[in-house]
XYZ file of C-alpha atoms in Angstrom:
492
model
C -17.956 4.287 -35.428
C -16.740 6.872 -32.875
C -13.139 5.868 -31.390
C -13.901 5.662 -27.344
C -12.544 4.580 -24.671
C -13.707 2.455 -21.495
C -10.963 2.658 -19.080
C -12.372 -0.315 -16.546
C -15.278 -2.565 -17.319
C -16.749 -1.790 -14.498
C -16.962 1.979 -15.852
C -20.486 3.829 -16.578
C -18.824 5.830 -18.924
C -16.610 5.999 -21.945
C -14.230 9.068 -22.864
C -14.359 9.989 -26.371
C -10.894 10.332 -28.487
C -12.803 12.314 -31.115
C -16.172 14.652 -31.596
C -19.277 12.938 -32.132
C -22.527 12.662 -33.832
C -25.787 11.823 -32.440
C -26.903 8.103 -33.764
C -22.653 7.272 -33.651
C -21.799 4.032 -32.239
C -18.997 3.984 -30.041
C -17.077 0.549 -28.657
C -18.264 -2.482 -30.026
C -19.639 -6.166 -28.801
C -21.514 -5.799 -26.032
C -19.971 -2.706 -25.066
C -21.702 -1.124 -27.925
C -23.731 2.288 -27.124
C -25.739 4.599 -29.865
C -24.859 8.341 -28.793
C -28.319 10.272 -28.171
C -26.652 13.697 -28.659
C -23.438 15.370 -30.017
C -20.862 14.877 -27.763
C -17.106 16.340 -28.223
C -13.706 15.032 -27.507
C -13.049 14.396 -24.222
C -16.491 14.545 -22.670
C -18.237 11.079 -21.385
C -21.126 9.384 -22.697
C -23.318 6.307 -20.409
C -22.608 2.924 -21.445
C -25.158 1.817 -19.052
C -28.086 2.626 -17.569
C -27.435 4.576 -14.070
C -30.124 5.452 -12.092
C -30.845 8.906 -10.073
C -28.443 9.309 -6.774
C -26.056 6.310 -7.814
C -22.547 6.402 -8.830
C -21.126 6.981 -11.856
C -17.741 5.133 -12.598
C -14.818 5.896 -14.475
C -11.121 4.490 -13.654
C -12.722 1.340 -11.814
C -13.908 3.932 -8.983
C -16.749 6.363 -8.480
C -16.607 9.668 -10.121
C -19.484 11.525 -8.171
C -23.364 11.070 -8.273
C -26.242 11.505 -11.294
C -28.465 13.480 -10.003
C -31.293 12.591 -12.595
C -31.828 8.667 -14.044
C -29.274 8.911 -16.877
C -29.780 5.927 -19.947
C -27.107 4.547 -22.017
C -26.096 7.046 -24.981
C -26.386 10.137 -22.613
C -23.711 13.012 -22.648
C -22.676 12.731 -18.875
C -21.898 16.028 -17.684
C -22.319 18.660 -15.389
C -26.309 18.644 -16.131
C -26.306 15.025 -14.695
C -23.598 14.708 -13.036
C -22.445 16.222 -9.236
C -19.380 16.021 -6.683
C -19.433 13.806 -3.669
C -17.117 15.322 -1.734
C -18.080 17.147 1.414
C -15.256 17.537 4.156
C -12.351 16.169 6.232
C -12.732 12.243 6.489
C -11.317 9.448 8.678
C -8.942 7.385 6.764
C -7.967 4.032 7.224
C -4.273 2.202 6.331
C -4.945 -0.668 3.739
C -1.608 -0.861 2.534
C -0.990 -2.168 -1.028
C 2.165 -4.523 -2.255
C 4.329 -1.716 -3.876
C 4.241 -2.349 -7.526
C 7.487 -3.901 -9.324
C 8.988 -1.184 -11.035
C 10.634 -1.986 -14.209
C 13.703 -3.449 -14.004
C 15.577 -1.536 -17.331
C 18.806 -0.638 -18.342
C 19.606 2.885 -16.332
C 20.229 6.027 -19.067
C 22.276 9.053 -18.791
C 22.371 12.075 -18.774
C 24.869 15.082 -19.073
C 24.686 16.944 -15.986
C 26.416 19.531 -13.838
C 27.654 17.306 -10.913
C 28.190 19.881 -8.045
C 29.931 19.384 -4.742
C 27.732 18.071 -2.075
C 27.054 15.820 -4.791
C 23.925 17.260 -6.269
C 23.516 17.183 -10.251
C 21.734 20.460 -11.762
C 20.330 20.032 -15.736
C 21.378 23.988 -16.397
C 24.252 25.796 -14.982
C 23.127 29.663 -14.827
C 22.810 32.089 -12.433
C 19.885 32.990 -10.539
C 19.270 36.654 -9.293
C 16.881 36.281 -6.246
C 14.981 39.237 -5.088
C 13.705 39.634 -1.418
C 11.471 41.963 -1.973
C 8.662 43.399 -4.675
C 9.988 46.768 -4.381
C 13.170 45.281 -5.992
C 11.599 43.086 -8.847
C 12.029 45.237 -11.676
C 15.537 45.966 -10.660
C 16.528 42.510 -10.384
C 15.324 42.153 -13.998
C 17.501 44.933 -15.227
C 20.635 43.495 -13.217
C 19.498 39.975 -15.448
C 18.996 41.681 -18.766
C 21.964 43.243 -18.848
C 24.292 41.203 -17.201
C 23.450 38.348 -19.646
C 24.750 39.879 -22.437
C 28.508 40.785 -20.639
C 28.721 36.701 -19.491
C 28.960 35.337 -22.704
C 28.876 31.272 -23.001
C 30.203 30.974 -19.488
C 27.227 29.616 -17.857
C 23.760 28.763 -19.809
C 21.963 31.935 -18.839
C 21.574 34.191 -16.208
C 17.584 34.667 -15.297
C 15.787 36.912 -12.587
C 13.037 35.120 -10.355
C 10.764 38.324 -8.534
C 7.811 38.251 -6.436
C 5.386 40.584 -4.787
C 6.233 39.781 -1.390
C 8.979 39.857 1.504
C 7.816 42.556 2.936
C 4.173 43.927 5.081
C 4.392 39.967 6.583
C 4.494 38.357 9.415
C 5.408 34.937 10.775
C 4.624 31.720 9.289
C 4.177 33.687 6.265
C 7.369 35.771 6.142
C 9.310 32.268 7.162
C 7.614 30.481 4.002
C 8.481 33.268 1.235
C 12.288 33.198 3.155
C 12.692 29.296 2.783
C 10.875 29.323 -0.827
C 13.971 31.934 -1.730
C 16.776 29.755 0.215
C 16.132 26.406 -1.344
C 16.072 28.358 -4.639
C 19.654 29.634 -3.875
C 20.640 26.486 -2.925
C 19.457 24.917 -6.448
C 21.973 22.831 -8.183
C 20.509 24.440 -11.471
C 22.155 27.692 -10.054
C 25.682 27.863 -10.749
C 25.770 31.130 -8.506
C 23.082 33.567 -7.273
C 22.984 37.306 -6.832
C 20.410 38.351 -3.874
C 19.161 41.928 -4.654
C 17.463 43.251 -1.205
C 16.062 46.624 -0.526
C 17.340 47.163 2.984
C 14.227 48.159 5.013
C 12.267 44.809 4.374
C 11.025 42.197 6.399
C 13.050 39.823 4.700
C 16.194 40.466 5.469
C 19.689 39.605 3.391
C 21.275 38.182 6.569
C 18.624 35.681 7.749
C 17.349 34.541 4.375
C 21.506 33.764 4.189
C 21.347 31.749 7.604
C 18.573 29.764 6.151
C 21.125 28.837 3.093
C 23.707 26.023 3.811
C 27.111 27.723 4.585
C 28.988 25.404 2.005
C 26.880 26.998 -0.463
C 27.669 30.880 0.375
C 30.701 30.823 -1.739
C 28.793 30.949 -4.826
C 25.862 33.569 -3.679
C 26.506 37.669 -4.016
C 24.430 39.787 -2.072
C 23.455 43.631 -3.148
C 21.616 45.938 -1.161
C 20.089 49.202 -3.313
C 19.490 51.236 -0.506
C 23.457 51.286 0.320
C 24.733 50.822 -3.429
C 25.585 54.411 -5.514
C 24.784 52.242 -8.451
C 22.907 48.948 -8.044
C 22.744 48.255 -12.142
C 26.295 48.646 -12.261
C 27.268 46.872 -9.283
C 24.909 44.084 -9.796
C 26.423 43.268 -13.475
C 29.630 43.317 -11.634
C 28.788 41.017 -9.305
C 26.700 38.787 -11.840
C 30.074 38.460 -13.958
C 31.913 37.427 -10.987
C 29.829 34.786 -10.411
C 29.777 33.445 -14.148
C 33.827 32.938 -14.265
C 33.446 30.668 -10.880
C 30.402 28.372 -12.260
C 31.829 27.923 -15.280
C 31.793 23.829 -15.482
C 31.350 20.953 -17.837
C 28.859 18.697 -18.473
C 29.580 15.362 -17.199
C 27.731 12.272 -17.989
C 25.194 10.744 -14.953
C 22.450 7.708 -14.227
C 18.915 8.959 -14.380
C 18.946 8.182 -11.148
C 20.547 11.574 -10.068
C 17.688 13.588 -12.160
C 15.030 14.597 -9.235
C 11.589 14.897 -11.328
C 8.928 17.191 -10.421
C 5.225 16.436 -12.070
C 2.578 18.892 -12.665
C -0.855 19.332 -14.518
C -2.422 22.243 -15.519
C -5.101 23.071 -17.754
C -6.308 19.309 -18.220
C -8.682 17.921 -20.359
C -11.060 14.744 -20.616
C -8.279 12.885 -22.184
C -5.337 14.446 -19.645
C -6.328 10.632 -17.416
C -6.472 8.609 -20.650
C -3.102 9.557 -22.466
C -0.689 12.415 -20.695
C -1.098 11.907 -16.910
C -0.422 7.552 -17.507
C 2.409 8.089 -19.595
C 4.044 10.839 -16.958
C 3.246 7.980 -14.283
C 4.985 5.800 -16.513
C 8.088 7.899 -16.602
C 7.837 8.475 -12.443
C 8.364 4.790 -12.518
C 11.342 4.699 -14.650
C 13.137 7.755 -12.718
C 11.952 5.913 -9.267
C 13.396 2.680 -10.242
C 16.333 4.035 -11.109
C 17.167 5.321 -7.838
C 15.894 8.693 -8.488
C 13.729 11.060 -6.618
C 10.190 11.792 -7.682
C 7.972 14.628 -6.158
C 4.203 14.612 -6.913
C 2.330 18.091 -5.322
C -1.023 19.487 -5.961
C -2.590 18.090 -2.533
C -6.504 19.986 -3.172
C -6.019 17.798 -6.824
C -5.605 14.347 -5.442
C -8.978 14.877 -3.059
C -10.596 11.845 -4.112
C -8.693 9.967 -5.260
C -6.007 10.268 -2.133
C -6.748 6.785 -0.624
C -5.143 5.402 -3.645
C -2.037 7.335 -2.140
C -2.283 6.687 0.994
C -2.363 2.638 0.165
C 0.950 2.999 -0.957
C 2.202 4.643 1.903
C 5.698 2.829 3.153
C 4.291 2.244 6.492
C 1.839 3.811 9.025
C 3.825 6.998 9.830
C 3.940 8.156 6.291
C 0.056 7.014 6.110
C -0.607 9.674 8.742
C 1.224 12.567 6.985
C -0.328 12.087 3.845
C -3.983 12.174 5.969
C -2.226 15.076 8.163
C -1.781 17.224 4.885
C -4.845 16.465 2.878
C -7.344 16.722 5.913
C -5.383 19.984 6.780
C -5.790 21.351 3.356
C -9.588 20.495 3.417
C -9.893 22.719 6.681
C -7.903 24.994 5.027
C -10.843 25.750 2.407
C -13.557 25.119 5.220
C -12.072 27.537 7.102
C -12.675 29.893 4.469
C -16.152 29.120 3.662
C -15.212 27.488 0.590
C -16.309 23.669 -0.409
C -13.636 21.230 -0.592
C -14.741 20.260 -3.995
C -14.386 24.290 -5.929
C -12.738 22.497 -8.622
C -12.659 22.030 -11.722
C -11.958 24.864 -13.584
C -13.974 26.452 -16.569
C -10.873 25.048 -18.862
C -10.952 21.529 -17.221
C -15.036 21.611 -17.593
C -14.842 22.533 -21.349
C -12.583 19.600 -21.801
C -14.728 17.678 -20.551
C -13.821 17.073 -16.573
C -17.134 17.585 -14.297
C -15.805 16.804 -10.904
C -12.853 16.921 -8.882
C -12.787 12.910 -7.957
C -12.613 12.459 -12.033
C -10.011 15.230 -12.584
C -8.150 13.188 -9.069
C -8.258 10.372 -10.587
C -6.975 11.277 -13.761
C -3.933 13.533 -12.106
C -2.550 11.466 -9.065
C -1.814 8.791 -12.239
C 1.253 11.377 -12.824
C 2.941 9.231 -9.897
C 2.516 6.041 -11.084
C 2.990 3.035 -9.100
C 5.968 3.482 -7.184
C 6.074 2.975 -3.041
C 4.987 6.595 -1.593
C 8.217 6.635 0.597
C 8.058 10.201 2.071
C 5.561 13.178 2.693
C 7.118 16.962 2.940
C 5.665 20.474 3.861
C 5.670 23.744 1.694
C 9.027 24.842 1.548
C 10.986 21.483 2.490
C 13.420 19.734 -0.020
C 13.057 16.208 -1.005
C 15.246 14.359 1.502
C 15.291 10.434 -0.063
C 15.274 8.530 -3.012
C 11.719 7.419 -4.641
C 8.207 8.944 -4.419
C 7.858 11.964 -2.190
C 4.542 13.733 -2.092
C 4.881 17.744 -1.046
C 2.459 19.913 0.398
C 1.252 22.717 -2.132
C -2.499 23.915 -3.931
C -3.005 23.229 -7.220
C -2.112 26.818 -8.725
C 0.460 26.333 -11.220
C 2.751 28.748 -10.699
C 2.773 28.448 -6.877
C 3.042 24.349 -6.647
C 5.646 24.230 -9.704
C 7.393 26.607 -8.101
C 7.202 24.656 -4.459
C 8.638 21.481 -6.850
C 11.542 23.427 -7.442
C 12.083 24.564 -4.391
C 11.583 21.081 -3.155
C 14.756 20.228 -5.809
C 13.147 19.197 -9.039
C 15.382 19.612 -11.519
C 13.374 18.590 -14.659
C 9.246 19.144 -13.835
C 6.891 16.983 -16.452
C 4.131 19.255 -16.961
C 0.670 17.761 -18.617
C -1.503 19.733 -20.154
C -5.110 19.355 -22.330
C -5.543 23.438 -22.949
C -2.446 24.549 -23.339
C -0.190 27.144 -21.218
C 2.762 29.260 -22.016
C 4.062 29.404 -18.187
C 7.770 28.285 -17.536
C 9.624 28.259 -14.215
C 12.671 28.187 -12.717
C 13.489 24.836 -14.293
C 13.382 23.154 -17.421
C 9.529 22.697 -17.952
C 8.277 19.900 -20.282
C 5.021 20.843 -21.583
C 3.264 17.382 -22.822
C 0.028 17.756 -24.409
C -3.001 15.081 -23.721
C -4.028 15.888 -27.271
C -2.753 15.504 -30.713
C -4.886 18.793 -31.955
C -3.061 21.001 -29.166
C 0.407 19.867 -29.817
C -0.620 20.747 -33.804
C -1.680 24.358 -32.786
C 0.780 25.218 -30.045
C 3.857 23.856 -31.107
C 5.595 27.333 -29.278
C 3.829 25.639 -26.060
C 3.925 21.989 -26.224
C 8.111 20.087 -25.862
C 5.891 16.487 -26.365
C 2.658 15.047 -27.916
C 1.745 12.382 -25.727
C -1.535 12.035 -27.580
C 0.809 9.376 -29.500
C -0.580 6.542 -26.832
C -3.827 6.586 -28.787
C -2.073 5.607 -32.197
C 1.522 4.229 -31.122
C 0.745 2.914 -27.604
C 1.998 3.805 -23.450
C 5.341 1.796 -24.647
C 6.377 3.148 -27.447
C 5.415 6.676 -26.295
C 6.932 6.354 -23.459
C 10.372 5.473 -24.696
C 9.839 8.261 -26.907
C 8.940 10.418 -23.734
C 11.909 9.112 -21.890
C 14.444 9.988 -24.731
C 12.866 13.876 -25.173
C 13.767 14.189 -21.095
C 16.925 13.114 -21.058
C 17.544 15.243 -24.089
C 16.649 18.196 -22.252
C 18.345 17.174 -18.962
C 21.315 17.418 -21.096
C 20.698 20.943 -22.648
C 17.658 20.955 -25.522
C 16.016 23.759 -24.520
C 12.359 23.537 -23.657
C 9.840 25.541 -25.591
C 9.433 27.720 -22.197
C 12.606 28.323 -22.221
C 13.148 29.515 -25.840
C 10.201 31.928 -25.678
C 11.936 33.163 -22.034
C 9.271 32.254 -19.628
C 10.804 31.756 -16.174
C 8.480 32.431 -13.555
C 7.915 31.733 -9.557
C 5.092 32.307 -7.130
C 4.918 32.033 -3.755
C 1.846 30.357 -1.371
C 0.916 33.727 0.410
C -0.747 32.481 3.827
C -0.897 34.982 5.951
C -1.982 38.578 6.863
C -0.657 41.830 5.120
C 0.558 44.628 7.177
């Protein structure tokens, strides 16, 4: 027998945990269904009948249509299987009793408690650059600089970009607030800003954008007035160190502020990794902690789920404000709400965008949706907080930073090397992936399938506090720190 699994019994379909044979047998009982092709890991096979133009089900809701009669045994697939998304959609409020969180004993942490009261995971400093035409000189500052700090702080890293410069409004203001809420990061012990001196984005407004209290630890440079930026930049990087030197003190999990992310999922991202992240949203949530879910184009549908959970009718609307906008954003383009998934996510076995939905908004797991923020806003309260951002990875992990996350839970079912600005825990849906990429992959949730969600979880929970504390991440170790910005606008 083929191990499967049929998430709801009201499913058409089972996922299956390993490849398999035509004339296998997956489930068992009356569940029972003889495979009528090869099917590999991941992908779905019929476990009923489901005629031409109905739904197909998976997760107890509809995962798009068959367009051809498909019988029980089928590989269910992009050959049978198509979207039903189309555009923007009226929503309506049917709110849902907020699930009870457990109630568990509160771990700790060691963190970097700073004064307003914010708690960082890493103490380092962060050289910001406004503009491209500084990015490779902001590196330089970092690479040397780092070795002249010592064990002062835990690293000194250099986050560049392409832009602050040729825009214009909205889309000049979002690259500026992106690079203030990253100097105002409580992972940043002190930051250098490395400007130009002819750009758009200027040192003095991005600095009124940054909360005064906070200017104390921040160093500005500008090239285009220095005799010797490299020089000057090391000096000012050293400064820096000697102030942020600081202990790590011990803190409740409720003062970690979680991002969660997917990227590169899999048919088995929704069965294993994405549930056991939700599970670990609930923890940090119930805790009193802060939880930020993003990836709006990745929750399209399956966002009614969210917006059931909504604290009351004003957050309701914003989450319908900022997925309907995002839909116009693509129709606006000419593009089809539903240009997802990817060629990765299809070879894992994901055919539409409502099944890869469904799999991904389980990364916020059953918590109270208590607030909704745009692109470039911080997470302002306690609980779940869903923030405006696509699905790319580097520019939505990025926005989670920005937003405050201080740890982000990153699922995965291909693998990535990608790291960003903070500690990124790469957990892999499968067992095989975590095997072949152990330079990738911090955590192997494909456990759940052999060990189970509780025993994984706790298992989960100890590996992020762990690196809250200081364990480095695998990202980290192999130096990938990167950041990407939403470019919305024009280009001069």
């Amino acid at each position: 027998m083929a191990k499967a699994l049929r998430v709801d019994p009201h499913d058409s379909v089972a996922t299956l945990l390993e490849d398999a044979r035509r004339g296998d047998v997956i489930l068992d009982g009356a569940d029972a269904t003889i495979l009528a092709a090869d099917v590999p890991r991941g992908h779905k096979v019929a476990v009923i009948p489901v005629a031409a133009g109905s739904p197909v089900a998976k997760y107890g809701f509809p995962i798009g249509l068959a367009t051809c009669a498909i019988p029980a045994g089928a590989h269910v697939h992009t050959h049978n299987l198509k979207t039903g998304l189309e555009g923007t959609l009226a929503y309506r409020y049917s709110p849902v009793a907020a699930a009870a969180l457990p109630d568990q004993p509160v771990p700790s942490f060691d963190g970097y408690v700073r004064a307003n009261g914010r708690v960082g995971t890493r103490n380092e400093i962060w050289i910001l650059s406004t503009v491209g035409c500084v990015a490779r000189t902001a590196e330089r500052i970092a690479a040397k600089a780092a070795g002249l700090v010592g064990d002062l702080v835990d690293g000194v890293h250099a986050f560049t970009h392409p832009h602050g410069c040729s825009q214009l409004g909205q889309d000049l203001a979002g690259t500026r607030t992106i690079m203030a809420n990253l100097a105002n990061h409580p992972n940043a012990g002190g930051v250098l800003i490395v400007g130009l001196g002819c750009e758009e984005n200027q040192i003095a407004a991005l600095m009124a954008e940054i909360p005064p209290s906070r200017h104390a630890m921040i160093r500005t440079l500008t090239t285009q007035a220095s005799d010797d930026e490299i020089a000057e930049g090391c000096r000012l990087v050293a400064e820096l160190a000697v102030l942020a030197a600081a202990p790590r003190t011990a803190v409740g999990l409720d003062r970690l502020v979680l991002g969660v992310k997917c990227g590169g999922s899999d048919g088995l991202s929704g069965l294993t990794a994405n549930p056991l992240v939700g599970r670990m949203s609930d923890r940090v949530a119930a805790a009193g902690g802060r939880v930020i879910a993003t990836e709006i184009p990745e929750i399209f549908g399956a966002e009614q789920m969210l917006m059931n959970r909504a604290a009351d009718t004003g957050i309701f609307d914003r989450v319908v404000a900022v997925v309907n906008d995002f839909k116009q954003y693509f129709l606006d383009h000419g593009e089809p709400v539903s240009e997802n998934p990817s060629p990765g996510n299809v070879a894992g076995g994901i055919t539409t965008l409502e099944e890869k939905s469904l799999g991904a908004v389980q990364k916020a797991g059953h918590a109270q949706l208590s607030d909704v923020i745009g692109y470039g806003e911080q997470v302002r309260g306690p609980g779940l907080t869903l923030l405006e951002a696509p699905g790319n990875d580097a520019v939505s992990s990025t926005a989670l930073a920005a937003a405050g996350a201080t740890v982000i839970l990153f699922t995965t079912g291909r693998g990535t090397p990608l790291g960003f600005p903070v500690p990124t825990i790469k957990i892999a849906s499968n067992t095989d992936l975590a095997t072949r990429k152990p330079g990738w992959i911090d955590f192997d949730a494909g456990a759940v399938l052999d060990d189970g969600m509780a025993a994984t979880g706790d298992a989960l929970l100890d590996r992020i506090i762990a690196i809250a504390g200081g364990v480095e991440t695998a990202a980290e170790r192999n130096g990938e720190r990167e950041i990407a910005i939403w470019k919305r606008g024009i280009t001069l």
